Short mmCIF file of C-alpha atoms in Angstrom, two decimals:
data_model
loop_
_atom_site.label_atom_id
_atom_site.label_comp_id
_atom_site.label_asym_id
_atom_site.label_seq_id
_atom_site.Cartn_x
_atom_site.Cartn_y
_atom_site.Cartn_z
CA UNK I 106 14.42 -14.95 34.49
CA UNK I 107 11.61 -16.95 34.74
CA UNK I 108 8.05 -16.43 32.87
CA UNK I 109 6.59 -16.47 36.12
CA UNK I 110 8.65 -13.65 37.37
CA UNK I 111 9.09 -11.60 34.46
CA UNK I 112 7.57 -8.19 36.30
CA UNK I 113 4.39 -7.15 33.71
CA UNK I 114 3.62 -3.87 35.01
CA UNK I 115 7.46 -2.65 35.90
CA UNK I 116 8.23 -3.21 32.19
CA UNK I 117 5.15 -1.74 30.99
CA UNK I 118 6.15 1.52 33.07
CA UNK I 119 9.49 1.20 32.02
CA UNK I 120 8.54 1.32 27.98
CA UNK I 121 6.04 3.93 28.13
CA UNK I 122 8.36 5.93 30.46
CA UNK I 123 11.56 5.29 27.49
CA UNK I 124 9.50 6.33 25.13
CA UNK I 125 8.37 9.52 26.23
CA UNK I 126 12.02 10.22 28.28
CA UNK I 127 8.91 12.27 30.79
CA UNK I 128 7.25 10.01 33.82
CA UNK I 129 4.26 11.90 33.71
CA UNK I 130 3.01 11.50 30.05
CA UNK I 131 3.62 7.53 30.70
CA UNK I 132 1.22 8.14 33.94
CA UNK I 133 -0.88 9.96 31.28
CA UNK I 134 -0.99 6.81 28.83
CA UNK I 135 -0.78 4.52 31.40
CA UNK I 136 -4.14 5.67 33.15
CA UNK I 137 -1.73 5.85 36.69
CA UNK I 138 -0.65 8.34 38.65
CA UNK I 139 3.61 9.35 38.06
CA UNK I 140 3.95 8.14 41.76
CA UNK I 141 3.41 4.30 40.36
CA UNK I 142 5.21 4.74 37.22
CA UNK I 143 8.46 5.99 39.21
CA UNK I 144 7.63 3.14 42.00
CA UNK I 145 7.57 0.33 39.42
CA UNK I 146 11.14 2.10 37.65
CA UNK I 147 12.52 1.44 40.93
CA UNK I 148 11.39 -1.64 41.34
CA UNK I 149 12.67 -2.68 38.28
CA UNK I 150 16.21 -1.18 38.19
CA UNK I 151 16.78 -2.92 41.76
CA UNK I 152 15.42 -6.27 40.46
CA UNK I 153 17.82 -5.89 37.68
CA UNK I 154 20.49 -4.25 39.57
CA UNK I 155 21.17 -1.65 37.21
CA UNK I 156 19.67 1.93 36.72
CA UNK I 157 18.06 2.55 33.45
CA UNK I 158 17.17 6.32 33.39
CA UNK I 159 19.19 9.29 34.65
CA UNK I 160 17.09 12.04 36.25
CA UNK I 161 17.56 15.44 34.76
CA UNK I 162 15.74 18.66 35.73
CA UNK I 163 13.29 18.84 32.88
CA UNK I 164 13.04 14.93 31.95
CA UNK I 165 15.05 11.45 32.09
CA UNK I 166 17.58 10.26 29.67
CA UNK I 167 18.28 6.63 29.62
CA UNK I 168 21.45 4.82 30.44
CA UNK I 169 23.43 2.44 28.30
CA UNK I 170 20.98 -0.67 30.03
CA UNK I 171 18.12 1.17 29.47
CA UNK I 172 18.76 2.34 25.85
CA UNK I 173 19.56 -1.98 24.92
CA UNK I 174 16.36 -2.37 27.04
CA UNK I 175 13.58 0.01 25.52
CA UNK I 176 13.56 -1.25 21.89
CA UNK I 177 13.23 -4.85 22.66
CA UNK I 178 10.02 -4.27 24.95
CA UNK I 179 8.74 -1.72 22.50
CA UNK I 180 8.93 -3.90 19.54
CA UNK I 181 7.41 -6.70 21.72
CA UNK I 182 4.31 -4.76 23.14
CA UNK I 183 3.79 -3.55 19.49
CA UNK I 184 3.73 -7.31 18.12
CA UNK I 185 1.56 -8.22 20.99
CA UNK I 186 -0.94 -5.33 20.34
CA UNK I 187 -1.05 -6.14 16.59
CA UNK I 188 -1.93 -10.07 17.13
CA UNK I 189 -4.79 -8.66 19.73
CA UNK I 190 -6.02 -6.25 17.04
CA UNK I 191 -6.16 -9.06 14.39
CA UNK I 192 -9.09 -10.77 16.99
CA UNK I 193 -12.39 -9.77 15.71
CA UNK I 194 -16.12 -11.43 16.97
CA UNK I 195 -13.79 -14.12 18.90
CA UNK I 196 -11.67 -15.03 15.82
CA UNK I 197 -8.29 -14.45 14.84
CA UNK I 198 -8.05 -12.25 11.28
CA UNK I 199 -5.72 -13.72 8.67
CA UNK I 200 -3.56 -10.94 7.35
CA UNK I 201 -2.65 -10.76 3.56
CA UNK I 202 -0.78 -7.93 2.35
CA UNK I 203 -1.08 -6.69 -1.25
CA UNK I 204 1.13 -4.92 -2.96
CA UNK I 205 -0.96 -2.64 -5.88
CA UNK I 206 -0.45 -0.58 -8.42
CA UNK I 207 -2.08 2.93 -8.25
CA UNK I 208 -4.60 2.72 -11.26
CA UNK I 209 -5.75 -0.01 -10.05
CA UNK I 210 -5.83 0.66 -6.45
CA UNK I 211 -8.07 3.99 -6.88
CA UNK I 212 -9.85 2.70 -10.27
CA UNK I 213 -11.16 -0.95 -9.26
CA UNK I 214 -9.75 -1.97 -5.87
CA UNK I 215 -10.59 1.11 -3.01
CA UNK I 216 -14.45 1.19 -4.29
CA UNK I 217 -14.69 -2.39 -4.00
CA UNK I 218 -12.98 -3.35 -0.39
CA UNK I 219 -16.39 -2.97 1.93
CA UNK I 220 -17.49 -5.36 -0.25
CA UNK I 221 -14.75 -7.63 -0.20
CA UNK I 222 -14.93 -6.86 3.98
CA UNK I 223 -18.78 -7.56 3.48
CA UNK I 224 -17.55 -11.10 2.03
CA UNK I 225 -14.65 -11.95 4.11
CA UNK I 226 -14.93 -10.49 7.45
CA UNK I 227 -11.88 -13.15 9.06
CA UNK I 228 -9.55 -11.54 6.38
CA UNK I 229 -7.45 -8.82 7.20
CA UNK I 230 -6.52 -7.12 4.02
CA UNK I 231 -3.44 -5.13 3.93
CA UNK I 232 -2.73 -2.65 1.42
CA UNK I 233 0.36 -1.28 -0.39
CA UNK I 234 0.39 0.67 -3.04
CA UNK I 235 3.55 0.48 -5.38
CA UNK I 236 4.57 1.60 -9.18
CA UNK I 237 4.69 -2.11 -11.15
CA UNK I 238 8.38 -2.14 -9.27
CA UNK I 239 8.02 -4.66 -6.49
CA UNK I 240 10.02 -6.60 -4.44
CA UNK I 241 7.80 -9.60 -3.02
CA UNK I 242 9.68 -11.07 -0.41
CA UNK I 243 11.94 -7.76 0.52
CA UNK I 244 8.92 -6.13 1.03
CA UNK I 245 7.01 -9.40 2.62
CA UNK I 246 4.34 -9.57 0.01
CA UNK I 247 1.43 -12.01 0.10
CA UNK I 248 0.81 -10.86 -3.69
CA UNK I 249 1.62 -7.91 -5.59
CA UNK I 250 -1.43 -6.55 -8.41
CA UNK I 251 0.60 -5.06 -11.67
CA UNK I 252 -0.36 -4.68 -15.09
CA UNK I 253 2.50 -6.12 -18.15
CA UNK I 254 2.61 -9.39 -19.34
CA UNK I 255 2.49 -11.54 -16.66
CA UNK I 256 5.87 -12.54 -17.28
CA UNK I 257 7.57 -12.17 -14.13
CA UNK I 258 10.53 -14.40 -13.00
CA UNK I 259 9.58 -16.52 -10.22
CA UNK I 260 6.12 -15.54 -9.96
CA UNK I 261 2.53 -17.71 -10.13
CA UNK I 262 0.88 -14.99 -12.39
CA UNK I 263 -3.26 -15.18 -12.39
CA UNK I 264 -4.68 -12.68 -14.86
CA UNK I 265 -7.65 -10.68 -13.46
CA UNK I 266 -8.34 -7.68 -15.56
CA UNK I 267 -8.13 -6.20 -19.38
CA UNK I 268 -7.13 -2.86 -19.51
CA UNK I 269 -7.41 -1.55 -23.11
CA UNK I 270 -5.87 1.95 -23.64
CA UNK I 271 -7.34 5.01 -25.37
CA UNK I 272 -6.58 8.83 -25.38
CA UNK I 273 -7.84 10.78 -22.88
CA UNK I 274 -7.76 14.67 -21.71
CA UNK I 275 -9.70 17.40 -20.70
CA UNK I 276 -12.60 18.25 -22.06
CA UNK I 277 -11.13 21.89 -23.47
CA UNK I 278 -8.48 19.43 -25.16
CA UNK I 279 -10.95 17.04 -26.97
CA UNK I 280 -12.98 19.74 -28.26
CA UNK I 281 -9.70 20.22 -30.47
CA UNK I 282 -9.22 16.57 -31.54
CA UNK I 283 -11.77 15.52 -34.52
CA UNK I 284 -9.11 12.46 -36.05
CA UNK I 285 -6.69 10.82 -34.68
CA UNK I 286 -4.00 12.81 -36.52
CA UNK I 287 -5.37 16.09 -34.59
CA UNK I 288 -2.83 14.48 -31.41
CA UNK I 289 -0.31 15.42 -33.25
CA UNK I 290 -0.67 19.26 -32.29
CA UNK I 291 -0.87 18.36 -28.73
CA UNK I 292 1.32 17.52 -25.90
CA UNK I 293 1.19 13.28 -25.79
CA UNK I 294 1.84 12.62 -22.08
CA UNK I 295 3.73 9.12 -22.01
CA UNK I 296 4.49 6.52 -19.19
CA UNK I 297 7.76 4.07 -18.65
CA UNK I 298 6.19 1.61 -21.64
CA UNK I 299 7.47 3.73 -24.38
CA UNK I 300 5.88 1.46 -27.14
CA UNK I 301 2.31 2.52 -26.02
CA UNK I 302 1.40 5.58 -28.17
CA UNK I 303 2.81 3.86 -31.29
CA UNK I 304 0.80 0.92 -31.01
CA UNK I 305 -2.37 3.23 -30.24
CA UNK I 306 -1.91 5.31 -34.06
CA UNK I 307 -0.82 2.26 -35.88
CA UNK I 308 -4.18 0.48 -34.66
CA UNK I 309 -5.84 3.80 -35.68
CA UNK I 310 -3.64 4.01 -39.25
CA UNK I 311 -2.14 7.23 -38.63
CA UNK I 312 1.83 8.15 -38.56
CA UNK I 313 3.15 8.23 -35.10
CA UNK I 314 3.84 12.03 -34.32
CA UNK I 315 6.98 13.35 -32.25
CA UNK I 316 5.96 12.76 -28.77
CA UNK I 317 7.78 14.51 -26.14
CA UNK I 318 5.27 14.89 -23.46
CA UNK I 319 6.69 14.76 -19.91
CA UNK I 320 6.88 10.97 -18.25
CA UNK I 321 4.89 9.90 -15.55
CA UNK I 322 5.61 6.49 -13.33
CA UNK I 323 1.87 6.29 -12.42
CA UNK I 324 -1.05 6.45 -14.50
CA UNK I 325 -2.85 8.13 -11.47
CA UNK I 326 -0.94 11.45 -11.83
CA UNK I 327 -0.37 10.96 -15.55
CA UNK I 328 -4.58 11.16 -15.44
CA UNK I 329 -4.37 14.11 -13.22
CA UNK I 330 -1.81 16.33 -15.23
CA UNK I 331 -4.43 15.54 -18.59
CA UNK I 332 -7.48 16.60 -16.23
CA UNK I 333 -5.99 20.02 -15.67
CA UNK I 334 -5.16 20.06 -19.75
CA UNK I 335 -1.18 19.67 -19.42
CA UNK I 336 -1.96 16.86 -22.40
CA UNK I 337 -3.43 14.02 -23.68
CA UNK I 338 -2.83 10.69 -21.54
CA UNK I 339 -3.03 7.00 -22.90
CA UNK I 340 -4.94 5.36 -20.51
CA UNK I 341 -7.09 1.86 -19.54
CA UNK I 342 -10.43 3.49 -19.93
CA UNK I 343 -11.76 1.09 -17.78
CA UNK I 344 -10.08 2.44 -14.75
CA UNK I 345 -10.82 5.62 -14.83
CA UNK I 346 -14.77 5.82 -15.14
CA UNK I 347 -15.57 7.83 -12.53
CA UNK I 348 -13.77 10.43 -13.88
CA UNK I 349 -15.16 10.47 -17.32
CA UNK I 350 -18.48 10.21 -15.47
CA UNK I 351 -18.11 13.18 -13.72
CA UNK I 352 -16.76 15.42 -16.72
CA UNK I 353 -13.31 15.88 -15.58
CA UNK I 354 -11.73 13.40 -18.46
CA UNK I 355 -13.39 13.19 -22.10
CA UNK I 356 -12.56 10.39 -24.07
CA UNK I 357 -12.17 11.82 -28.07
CA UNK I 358 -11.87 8.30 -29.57
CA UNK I 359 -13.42 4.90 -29.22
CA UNK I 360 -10.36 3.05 -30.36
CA UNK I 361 -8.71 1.13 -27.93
CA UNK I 362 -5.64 -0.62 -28.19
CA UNK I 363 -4.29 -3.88 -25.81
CA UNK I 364 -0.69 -3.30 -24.60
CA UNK I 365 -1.31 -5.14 -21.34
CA UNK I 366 -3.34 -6.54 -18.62
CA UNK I 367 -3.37 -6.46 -14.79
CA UNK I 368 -1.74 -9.81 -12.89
CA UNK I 369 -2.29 -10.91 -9.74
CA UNK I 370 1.13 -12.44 -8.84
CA UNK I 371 2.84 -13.88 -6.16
CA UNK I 372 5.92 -16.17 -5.57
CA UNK I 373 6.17 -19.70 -6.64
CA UNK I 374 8.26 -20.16 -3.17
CA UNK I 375 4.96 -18.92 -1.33
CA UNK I 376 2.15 -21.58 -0.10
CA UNK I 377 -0.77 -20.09 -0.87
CA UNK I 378 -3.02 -19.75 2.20
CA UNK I 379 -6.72 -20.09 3.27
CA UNK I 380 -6.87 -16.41 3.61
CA UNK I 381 -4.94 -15.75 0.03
CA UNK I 382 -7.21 -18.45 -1.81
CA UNK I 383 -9.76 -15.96 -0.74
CA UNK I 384 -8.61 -12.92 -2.47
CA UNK I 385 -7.28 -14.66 -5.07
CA UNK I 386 -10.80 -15.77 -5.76
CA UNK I 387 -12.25 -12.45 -5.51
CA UNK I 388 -9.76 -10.70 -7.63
CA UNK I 389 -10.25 -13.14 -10.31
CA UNK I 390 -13.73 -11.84 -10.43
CA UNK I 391 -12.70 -8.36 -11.71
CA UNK I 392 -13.54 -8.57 -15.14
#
């Protein structure tokens, strides 16, 4: 069929109508009465020669040419709609989607974004919050924000913020810890990095107790279970400030230890574009 005659409204009616399987809540969407909605149906099926909804009593079903139909036009009004919505004051948005982890999402990233909307208004910044575990091009990744390293095969890796470690807990918790070796009566909550606690007492000289805590896969919740005194939590300090601020962590010790940093990374294979130089930029201002 030609572009010229490829019947706008029709399909329009037809979509709403398949998704619903109910003429009158596509009328509803559609701003039209159910009379037009059922007259442009027909006028499709007999342009195409082939019904594409079977009337019941209490709705529609669709036939075998309607059901190969309605997914096609749905995902094609839904790509159309999302190029419109990427138009704002007469320009077209670049989209860049980030893959983050959680610490850093709520502890730097989320109370910084009107700012970096402030800055880059023609940047539409996509967020995706993950657990260091990411898949860049499976999960179509402009860059992906994790803390390690920065050794990651066939990555560009851009450092763009320290993250030294120290105990912390609730403030019932540190009122029991005087020296490092006072941990070892508590419950030491750990993460996936088993190494992390053991590098933490040998910077502070004390033997490593048993440490048996439960394991958490995002500092996030690891920070929540120490809030409501489950244990004490090793985490980047820096990351968690409102919550010391407001009294519902306590940090016992200034001794920090280093055990990683957070990595902007993205794939060699990737071009970098005008949009991603622009985060980039701005992320390498975190510290």
């Amino acid at each position: 069929m030609d572009r010229s005659q490829l019947p706008l409204n029709a399909l329009r009616a037809f979509e709403a109508s398949a998704r619903h399987l109910n003429v009158t809540r596509a009328a509803l969407e559609l701003r039209v009465t159910q009379a037009a909605v059922s007259h442009h149906i027909k006028l499709l099926e007999d342009q195409l020669g082939a019904p594409l909804f079977r009337r019941l009593p209490r709705g529609l079903t669709l036939t075998d040419e309607g059901a190969a139909l309605a997914p096609m036009l749905s995902d094609t009004f839904d790509r159309m709609a999302a190029t419109l919505d990427r138009f704002s004051s007469g320009r077209l948005r670049d989209i860049v989607n980030v893959g983050v982890v959680g610490t850093f999402a709520t502890g730097w990233l989320l109370p910084r974004l009107a700012a970096f909307e402030a800055l880059h208004p023609d940047v539409d910044l996509r967020i995706m919050i993950n657990n260091n575990r990411v898949d860049l091009a499976g999960e179509g990744l402009d860059f992906a924000i994790r803390y390690g390293d920065g050794a990651w095969h066939g990555t560009d890796a851009a450092p763009i913020l320290e993250a030294p470690m120290t105990p912390l807990s609730a403030p019932g918790v540190a009122r029991r810890l005087t020296t490092p070796g006072d941990l070892g009566r508590e419950v030491l909550l750990r993460s996936y990095r088993p190494d992390e606690w053991k590098l933490w007492f040998d910077a502070a000289g004390v033997a490593t107790p048993p440490i048996r805590g439960p394991v958490f896969d995002a500092s996030p919740t690891m920070a929540a279970a120490a809030a409501s005194g489950v244990g004490v939590a090793l985490l980047p300090v820096r990351l968690f400030e409102q919550d010391l601020a407001s009294g519902r962590l306590v940090q016992p010790f200034s001794l920090c230890v280093t055990t990683g940093r957070y990595w902007l990374t993205r794939l060699i294979s990737r071009p970098e574009t005008a949009a991603m130089a622009a985060v980039r930029a701005w992320l390498q201002q975190a510290d």
